[in-house]
Coordinates of C-alpha atoms and ligand atoms in Angstrom, one line a residue:
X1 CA -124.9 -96.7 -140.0
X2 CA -124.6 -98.3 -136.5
X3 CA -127.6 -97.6 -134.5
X4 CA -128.3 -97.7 -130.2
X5 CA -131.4 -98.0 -128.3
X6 CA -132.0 -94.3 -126.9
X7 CA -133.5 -93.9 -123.3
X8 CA -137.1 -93.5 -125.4
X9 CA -136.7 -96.7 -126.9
X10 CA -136.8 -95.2 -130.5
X11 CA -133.9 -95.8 -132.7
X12 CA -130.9 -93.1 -132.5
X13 CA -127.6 -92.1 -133.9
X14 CA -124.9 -92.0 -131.3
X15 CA -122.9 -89.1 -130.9
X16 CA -119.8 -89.0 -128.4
X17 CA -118.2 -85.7 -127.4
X18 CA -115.1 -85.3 -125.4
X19 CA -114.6 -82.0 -123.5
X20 CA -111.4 -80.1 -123.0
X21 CA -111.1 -77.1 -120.8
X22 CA -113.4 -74.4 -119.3
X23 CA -116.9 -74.4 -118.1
X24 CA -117.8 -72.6 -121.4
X25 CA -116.5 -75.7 -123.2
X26 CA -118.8 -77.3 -121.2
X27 CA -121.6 -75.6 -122.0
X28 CA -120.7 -75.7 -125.7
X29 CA -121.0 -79.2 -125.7
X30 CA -124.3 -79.7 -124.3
X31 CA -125.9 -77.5 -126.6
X32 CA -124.0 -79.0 -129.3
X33 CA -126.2 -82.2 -128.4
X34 CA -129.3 -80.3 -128.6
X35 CA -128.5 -79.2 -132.1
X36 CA -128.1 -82.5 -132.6
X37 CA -130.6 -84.3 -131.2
X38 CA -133.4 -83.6 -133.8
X39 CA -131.6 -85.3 -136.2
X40 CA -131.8 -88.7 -134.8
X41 CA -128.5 -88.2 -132.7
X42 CA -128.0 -89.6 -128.7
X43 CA -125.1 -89.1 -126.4
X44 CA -123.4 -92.5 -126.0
X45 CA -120.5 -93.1 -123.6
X46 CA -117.5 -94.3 -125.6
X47 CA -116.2 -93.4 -128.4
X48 CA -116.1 -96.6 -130.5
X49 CA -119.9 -97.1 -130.3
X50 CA -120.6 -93.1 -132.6
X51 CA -121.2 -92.1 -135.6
X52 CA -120.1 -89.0 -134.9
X53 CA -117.2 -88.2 -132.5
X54 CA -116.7 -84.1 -131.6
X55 CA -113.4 -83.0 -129.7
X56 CA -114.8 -80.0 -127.7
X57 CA -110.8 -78.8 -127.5
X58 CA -109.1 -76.0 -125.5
X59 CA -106.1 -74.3 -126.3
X60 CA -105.4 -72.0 -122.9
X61 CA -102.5 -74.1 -122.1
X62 CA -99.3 -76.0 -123.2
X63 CA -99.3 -78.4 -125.7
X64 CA -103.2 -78.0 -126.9
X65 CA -102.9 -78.9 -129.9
X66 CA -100.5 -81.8 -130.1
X67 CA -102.9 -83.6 -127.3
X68 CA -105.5 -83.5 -130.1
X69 CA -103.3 -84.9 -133.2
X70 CA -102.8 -88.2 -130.9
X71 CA -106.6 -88.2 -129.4
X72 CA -106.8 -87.6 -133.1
X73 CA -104.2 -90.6 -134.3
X74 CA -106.7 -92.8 -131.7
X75 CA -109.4 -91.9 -133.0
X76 CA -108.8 -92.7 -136.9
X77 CA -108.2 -96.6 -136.0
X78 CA -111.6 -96.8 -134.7
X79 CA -113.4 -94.7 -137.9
X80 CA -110.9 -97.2 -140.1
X81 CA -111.9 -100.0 -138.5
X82 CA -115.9 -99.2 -139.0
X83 CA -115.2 -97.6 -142.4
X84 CA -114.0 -101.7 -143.1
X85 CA -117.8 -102.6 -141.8
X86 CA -119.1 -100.3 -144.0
X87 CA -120.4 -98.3 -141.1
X88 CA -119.4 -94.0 -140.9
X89 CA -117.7 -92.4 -138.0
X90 CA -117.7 -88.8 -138.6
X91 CA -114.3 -87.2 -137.0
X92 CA -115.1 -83.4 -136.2
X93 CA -113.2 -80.8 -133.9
X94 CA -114.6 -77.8 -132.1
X95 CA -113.9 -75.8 -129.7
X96 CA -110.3 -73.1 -129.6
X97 CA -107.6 -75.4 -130.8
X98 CA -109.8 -75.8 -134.2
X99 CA -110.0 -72.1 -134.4
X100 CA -106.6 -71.7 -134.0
X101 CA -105.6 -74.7 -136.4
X102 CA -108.2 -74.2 -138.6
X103 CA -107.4 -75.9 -142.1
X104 CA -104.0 -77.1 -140.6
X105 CA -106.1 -80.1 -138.9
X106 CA -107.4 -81.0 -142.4
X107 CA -103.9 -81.2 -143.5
X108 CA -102.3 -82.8 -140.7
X109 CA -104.8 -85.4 -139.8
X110 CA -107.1 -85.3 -143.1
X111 CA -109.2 -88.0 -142.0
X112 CA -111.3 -85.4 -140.1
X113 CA -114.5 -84.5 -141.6
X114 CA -115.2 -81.6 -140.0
X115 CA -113.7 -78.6 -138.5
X116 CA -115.3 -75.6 -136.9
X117 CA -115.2 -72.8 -134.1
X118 CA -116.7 -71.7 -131.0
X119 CA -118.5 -69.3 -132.8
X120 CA -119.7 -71.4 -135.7
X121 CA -121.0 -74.3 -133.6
X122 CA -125.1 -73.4 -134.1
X123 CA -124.2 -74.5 -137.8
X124 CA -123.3 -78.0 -136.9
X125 CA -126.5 -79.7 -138.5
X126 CA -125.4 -78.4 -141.9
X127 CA -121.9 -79.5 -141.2
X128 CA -122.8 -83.2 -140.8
X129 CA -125.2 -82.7 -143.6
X130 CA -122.1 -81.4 -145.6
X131 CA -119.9 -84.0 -144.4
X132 CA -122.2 -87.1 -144.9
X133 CA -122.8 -85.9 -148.7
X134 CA -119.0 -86.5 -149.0
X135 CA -118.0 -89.8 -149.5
X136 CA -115.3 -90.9 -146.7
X137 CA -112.3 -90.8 -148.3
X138 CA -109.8 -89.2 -146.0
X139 CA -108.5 -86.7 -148.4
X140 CA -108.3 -83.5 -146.3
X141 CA -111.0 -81.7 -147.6
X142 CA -113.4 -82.0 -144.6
X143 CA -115.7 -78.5 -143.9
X144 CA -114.0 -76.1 -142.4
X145 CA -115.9 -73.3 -140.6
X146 CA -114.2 -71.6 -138.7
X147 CA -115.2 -68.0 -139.7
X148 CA -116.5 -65.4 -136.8
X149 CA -119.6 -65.0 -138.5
X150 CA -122.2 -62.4 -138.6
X151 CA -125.2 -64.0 -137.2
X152 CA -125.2 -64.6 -133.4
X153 CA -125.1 -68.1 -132.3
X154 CA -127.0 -67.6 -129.2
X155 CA -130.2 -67.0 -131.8
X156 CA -129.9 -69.9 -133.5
X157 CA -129.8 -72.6 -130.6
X158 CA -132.7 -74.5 -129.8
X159 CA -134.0 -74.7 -126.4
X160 CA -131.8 -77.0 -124.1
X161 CA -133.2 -80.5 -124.8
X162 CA -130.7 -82.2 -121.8
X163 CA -131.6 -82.3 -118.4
X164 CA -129.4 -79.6 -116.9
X165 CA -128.3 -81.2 -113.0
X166 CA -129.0 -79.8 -110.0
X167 CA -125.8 -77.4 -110.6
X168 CA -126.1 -75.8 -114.3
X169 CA -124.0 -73.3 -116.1
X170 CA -125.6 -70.9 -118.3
X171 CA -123.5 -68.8 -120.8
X172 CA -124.5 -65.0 -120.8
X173 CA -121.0 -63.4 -122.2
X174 CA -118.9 -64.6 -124.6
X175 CA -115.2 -63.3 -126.4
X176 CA -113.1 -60.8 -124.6
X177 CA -111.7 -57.7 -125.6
X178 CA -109.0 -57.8 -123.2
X179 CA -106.2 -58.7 -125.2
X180 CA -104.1 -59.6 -122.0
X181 CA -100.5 -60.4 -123.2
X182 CA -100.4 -64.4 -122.8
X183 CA -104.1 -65.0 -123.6
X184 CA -105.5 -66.7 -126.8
X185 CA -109.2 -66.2 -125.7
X186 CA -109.3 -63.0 -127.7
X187 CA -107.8 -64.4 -130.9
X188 CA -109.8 -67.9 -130.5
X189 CA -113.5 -66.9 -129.4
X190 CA -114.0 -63.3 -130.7
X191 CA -115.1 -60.0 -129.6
X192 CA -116.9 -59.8 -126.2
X193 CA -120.6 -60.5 -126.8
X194 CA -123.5 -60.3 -124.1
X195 CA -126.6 -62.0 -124.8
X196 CA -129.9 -59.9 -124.0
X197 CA -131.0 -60.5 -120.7
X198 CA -134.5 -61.5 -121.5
X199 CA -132.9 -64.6 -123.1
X200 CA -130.9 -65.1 -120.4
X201 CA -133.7 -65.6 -117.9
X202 CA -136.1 -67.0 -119.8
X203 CA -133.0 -70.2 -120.2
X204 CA -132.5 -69.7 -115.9
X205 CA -136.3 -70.1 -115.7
X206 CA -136.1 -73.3 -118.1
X207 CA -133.0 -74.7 -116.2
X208 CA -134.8 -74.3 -112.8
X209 CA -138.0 -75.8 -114.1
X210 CA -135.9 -79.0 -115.0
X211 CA -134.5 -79.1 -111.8
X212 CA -131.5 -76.6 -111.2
X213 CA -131.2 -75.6 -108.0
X214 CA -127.9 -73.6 -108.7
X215 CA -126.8 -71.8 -112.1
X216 CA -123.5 -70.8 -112.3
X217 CA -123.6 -67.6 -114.9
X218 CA -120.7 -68.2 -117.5
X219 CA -118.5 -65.9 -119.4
X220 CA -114.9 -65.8 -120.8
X221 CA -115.1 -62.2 -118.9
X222 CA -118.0 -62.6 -117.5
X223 CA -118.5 -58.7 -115.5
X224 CA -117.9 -56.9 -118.7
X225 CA -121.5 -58.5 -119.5
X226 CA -123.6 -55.7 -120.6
X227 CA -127.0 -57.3 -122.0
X228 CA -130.0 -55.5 -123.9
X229 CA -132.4 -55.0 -120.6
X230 CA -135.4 -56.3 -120.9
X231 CA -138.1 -53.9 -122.4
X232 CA -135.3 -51.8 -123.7
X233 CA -133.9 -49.0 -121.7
X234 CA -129.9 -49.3 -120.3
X235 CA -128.3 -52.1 -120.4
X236 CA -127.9 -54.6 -118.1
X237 CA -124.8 -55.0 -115.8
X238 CA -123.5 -58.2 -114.5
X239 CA -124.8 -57.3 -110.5
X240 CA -128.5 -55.7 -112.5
X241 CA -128.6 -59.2 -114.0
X242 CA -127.6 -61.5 -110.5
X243 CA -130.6 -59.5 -109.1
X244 CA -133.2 -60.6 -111.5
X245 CA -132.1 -64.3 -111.6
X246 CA -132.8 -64.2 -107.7
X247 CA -135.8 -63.4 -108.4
X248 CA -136.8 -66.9 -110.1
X249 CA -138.7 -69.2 -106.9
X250 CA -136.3 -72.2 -106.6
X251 CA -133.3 -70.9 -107.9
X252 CA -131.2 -71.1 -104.4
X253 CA -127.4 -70.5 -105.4
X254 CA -125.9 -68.2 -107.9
X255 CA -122.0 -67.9 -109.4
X256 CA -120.4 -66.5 -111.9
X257 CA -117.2 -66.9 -113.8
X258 CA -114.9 -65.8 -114.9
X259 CA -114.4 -62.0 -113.7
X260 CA -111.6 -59.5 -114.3
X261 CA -111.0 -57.0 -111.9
X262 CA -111.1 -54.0 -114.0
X263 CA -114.7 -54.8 -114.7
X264 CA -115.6 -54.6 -111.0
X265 CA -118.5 -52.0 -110.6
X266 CA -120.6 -51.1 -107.7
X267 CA -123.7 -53.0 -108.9
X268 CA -121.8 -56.5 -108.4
X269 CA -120.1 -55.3 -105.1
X270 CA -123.7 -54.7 -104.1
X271 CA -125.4 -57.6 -105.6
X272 CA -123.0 -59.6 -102.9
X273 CA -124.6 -57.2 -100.1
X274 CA -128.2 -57.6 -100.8
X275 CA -128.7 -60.9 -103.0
X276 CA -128.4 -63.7 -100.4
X277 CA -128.8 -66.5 -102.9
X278 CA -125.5 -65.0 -104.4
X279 CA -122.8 -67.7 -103.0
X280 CA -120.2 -65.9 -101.2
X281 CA -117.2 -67.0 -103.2
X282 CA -115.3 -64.9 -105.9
X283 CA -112.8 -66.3 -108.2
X284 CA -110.7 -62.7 -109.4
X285 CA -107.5 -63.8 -111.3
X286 CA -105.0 -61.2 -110.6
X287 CA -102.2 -63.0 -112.5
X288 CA -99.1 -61.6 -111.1
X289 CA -98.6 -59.2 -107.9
X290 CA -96.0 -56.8 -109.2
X291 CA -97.4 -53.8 -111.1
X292 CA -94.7 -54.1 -113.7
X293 CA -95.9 -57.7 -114.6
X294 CA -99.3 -56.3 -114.4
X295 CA -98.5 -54.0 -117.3
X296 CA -96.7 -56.0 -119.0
X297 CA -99.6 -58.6 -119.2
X298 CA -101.6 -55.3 -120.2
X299 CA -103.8 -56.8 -117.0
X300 CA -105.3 -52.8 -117.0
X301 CA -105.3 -52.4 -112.9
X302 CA -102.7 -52.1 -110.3
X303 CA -101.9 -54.6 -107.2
X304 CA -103.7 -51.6 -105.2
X305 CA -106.3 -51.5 -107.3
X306 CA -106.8 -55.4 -106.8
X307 CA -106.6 -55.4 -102.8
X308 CA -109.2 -52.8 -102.7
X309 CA -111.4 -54.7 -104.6
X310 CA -111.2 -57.7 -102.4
X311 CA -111.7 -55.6 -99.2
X312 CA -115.0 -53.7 -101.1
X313 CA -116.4 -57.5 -101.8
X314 CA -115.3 -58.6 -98.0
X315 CA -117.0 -55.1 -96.5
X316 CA -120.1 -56.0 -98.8
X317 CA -120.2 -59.9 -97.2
X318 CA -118.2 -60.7 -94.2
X319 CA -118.3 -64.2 -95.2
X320 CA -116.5 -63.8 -98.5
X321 CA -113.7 -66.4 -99.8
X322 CA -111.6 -66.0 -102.9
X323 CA -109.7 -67.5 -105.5
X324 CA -107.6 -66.3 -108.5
X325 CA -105.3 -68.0 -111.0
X326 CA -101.2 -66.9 -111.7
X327 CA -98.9 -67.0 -114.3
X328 CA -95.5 -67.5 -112.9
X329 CA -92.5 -67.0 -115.6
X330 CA -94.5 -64.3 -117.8
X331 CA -91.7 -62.7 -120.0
X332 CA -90.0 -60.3 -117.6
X333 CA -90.8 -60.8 -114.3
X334 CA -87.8 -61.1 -112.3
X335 CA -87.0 -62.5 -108.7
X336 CA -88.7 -59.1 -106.8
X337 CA -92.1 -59.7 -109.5
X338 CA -92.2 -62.9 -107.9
X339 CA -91.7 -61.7 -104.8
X340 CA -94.3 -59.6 -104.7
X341 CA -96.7 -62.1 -105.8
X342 CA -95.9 -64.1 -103.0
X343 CA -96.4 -60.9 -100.8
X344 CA -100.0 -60.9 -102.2
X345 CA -100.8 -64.5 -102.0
X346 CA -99.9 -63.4 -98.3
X347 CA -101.7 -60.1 -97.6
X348 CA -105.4 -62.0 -99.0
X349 CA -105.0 -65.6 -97.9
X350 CA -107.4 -67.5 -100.8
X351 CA -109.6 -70.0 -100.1
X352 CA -108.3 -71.8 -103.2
X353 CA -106.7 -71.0 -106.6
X354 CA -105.3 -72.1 -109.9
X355 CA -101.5 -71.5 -110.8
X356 CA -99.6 -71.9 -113.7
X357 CA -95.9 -71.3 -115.6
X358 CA -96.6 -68.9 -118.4
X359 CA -96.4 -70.8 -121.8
X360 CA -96.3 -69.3 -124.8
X361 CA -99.5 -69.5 -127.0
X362 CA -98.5 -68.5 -130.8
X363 CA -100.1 -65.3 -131.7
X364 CA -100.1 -63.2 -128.9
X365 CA -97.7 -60.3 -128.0
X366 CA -95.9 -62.7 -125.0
X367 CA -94.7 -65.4 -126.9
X368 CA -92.8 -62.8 -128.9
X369 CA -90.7 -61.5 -125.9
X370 CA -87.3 -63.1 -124.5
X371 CA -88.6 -66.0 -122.3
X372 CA -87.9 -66.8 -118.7
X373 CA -85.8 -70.6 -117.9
X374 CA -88.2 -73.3 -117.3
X375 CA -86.1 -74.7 -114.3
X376 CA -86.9 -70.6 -113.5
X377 CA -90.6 -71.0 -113.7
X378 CA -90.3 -74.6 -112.1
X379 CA -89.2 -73.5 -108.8
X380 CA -91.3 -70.4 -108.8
X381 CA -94.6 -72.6 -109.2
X382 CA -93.1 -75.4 -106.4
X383 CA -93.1 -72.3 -104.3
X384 CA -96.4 -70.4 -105.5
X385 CA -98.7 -73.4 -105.1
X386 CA -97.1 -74.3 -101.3
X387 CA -98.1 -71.2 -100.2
X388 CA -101.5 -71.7 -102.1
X389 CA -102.3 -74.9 -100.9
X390 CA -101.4 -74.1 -97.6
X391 CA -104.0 -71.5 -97.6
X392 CA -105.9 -74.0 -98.7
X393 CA -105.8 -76.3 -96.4
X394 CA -105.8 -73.8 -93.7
X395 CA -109.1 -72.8 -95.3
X396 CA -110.5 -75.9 -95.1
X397 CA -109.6 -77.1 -91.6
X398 CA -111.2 -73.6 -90.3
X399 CA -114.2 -74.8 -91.9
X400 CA -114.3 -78.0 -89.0
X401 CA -117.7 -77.8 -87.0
X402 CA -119.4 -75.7 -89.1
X403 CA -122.7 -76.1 -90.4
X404 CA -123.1 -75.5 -94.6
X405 CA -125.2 -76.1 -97.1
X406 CA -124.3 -78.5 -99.3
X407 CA -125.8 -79.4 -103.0
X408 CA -125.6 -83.1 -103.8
X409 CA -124.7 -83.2 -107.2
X410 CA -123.1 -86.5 -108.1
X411 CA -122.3 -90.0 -106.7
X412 CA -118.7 -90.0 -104.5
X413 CA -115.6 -92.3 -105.5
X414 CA -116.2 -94.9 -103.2
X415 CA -119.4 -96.7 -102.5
X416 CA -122.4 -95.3 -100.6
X417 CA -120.7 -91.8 -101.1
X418 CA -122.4 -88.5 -101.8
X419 CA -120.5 -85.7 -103.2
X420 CA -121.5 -81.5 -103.2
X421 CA -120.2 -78.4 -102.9
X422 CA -120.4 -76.2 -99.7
X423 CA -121.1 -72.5 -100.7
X424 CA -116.9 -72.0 -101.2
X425 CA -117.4 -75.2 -103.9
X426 CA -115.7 -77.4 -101.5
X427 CA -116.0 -80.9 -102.4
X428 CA -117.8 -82.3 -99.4
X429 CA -118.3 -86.1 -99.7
X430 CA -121.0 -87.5 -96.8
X431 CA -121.8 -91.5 -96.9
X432 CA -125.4 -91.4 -97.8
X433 CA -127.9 -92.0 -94.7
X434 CA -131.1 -92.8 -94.0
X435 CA -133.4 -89.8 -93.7
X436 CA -137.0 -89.3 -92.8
X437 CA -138.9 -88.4 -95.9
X438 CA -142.4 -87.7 -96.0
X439 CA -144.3 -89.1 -98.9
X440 CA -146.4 -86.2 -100.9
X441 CA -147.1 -88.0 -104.0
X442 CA -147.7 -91.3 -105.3
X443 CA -147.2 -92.7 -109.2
X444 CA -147.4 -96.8 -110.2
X445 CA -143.7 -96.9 -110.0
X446 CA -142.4 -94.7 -107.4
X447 CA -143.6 -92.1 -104.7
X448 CA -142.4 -88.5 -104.5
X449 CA -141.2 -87.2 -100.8
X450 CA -139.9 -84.4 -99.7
X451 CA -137.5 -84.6 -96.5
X452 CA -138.6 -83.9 -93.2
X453 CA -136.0 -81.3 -92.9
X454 CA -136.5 -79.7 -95.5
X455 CA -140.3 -79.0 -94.2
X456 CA -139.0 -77.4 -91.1
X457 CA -136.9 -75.1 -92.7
X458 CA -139.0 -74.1 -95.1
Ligands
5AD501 N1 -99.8 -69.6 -120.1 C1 -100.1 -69.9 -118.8 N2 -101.3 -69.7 -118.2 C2 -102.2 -69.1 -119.0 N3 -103.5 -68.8 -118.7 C3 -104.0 -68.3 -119.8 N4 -103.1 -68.2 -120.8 C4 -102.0 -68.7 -120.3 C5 -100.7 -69.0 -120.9 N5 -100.4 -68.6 -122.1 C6 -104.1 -69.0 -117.4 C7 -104.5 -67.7 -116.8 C8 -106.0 -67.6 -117.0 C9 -106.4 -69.1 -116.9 C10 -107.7 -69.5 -117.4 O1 -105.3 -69.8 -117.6 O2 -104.2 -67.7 -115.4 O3 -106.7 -66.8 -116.0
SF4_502 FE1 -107.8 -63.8 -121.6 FE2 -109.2 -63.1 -119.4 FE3 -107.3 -61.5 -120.3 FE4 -109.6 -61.8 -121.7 S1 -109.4 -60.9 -119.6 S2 -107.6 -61.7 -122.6 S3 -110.1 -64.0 -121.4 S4 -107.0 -63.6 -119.5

């Protein structure tokens, strides 16, 4: 077994995961670390240099799973390779393509050790365990765990053993129950689950303690979250929630994502009035803007429906932006569907948004139906995503001479660059400057300041 110096100095395992996909992916991964890190495993950067390799995969889009039989295909020169220098590179895949695939993987590529959901993930220390015992003999019959299972995995995680960043995500709501036509998300992470709120906060209060100065609260469908409150009593909605996270002294921005509009209630439209620390941006996919696309996609709300949420959240914060995500080409829209999802686009000019054809994910209702030309879907996206990026660049050049906040997250592309996101997560890059800091505590190595500016504002 190869072994890398870890930042402690110790002696470690290295463990290499690549991430596909959403925020919750994300998420997934870094608490697949901490499951891992108790057993002698360290991140590492490249691939080449672990003994165990996890693809985090997502299967939302076209050809998910193909991408990960050639990352796959890569992958199995490198473990062949070490296998010859008698070292072990253990091949497992996670995340929705492995739910979806499930013991197809092992037959396909059956070099993979291991193979396991979303929703099985807190059991990853027995998997390697499992897979270790075996010897490595590449014949296909790898763990597989890929059941939805009865425990909840949020109770078995350890406490988050990675430093979190200055912008963390924190997963409160998991699975949907939405069962939108085109949509694997019921299929590959389960029924909707909310965590309790007191376990909730108790991780925002860890997160911020480490140094989080924004959490952006994470679910697949993320307002139908409806946590055990703490101390008992009625459950917790999504805007009950945003207000008690405000609460915690040095947590100064709060998101969420990913919300469907038929899970808007008052509380949130509220929470955007009254919680300041709440950022002022709402991404609300609407999909389509013709009411029969709507129900075909079983989206459960109207156009109308839509556009009177978006003026409630604009009455509630005059500053509001907003983005969505579209399917263009879903199985029966026409030219007029189309039309009227430009029409929308129009009537509530976005700040930014995602836009894609519809492609058929096996399993779900849509891919049954007669399906719409690509050269079809082609030209309807050209034209969906000139009017969206006109908006947003429109957006962004009304945005000239004003004054934002911006949290400086991350190093820009070029040197002496800063990147961070203004409140409408806006990349803003700024060359980094000199800045008056005054010095309020002193170590052997280094000294501690705070900036000037800060002070005064404070
Ligand atoms: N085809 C195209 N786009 C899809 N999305 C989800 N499933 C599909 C599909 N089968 C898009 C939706 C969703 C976003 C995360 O991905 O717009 O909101
Ligand atoms: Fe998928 Fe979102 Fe619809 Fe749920 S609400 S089925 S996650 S698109």
């Amino acid at each position: 077994m190869s072994e890398v110096e870890t930042e402690r100095g110790g002696l470690g395992k290295g463990l290499y995961i690549k991430t596909y996909g959403c925020q919750m992916n994300v998420y997934d991964s870094t608490r697949m670390a901490d499951l891992l890190a108790p057993l002698g495993y360290r991140l590492v950067s490249a691939a080449g240099d672990a003994d165990i390799v996890i693809l985090n995969t997502c299967h939302i889009r076209e050809k998910a799973a193909e991408k990960v039989y050639s990352e796959l295909g890569r992958l199995r020169a490198r473990q062949a390779e070490r296998g010859r220098s008698g070292e072990r590179m253990v091949l497992a895949v996670g995340g929705c393509v492995a739910q979806a695939e499930g013991a197809e993987i092992l037959r396909r590529a059956p070099y993979v050790d291991i193979v396991f959901g979303p929703q099985t993930y807190h059991r990853l220390p027995e998997m390697v365990a499992r897979a270790l015992a075996r010897p490595a003999n590449g014949d296909g019959r790898g763990v597989l765990d890929t059941e939805f299972p009865a425990e909840e995995k949020f109770d078995f995680l350890p406490e988050a053993a990675s430093p979190p960043g200055v912008a963390a995500i924190l997963t409160v709501q998991e699975g949907c129950d939405k069962f939108c036509s085109f949509c694997v998300v019921p299929y590959t992470r389960g029924a909707e689950y909310s965590r309790p709120a007191a376990d909730i906060l108790a991780e925002a209060r860890r997160l911020v303690a480490a140094g989080a100065r924004e959490i952006t609260v994470l679910g697949q469908n993320v307002n139908a979250y409806h946590g055990a409150a703490p101390g008992g009593g009625n459950e917790w909605g999504l805007g009950r929630l945003i207000r008690a996270l405000a609460e915690i002294a040095g947590l100064e921005r709060i998101r969420y994502t990913t919300s469907h509009p038929g899970d808007v209630d008052d509380a949130l439209i509220a929470a955007h009035r009254d919680v300041p620390q709440l950022m002022p941006f709402l991404h609300l996919p609407v999909q389509s803007g013709s009411d029969r696309v709507l129900a075909a996609m079983n989206r459960r709300h109207s156009v109308n429906q839509y556009r009177r949420l978006v003026e409630c959240f604009s009455a509630a914060r005059s500053d509001m932006a907003f983005s969505s995500d579209f399917i263009v080409g879903h199985p029966g829209e026409e030219d007029a569907d189309f039309a009227a999802t430009l029409a929308l686009v129009e009537a509530v000019g976005y700040a930014q948004a995602f836009s894609f054809k519809y492609s058929p994910r096996p399993g779900t209702p849509a891919a049954l139906a007669q399906q719409i030309p690509d050269e079809v879907k082609t030209a309807r996206l050209a034209a969906l995503q000139e009017l969206l990026w006109a908006q947003q660049r429109r957006f962004n050049e009304a945005s000239r001479d004003r004054v934002m906040p911006v949290l400086f997250d991350r190093p820009g592309r070029h040197p002496g660059q800063l990147i961070g996101r203004s409140p409408y997560l806006q990349s803003v890059h700024v060359a980094a400057a000199l800045l008056p800091v005054r010095i309020v505590g002193a170590g052997q190595n280094s000294i501690a300041g705070v900036l000037t500016a800060m002070e005064a504002s404070a």
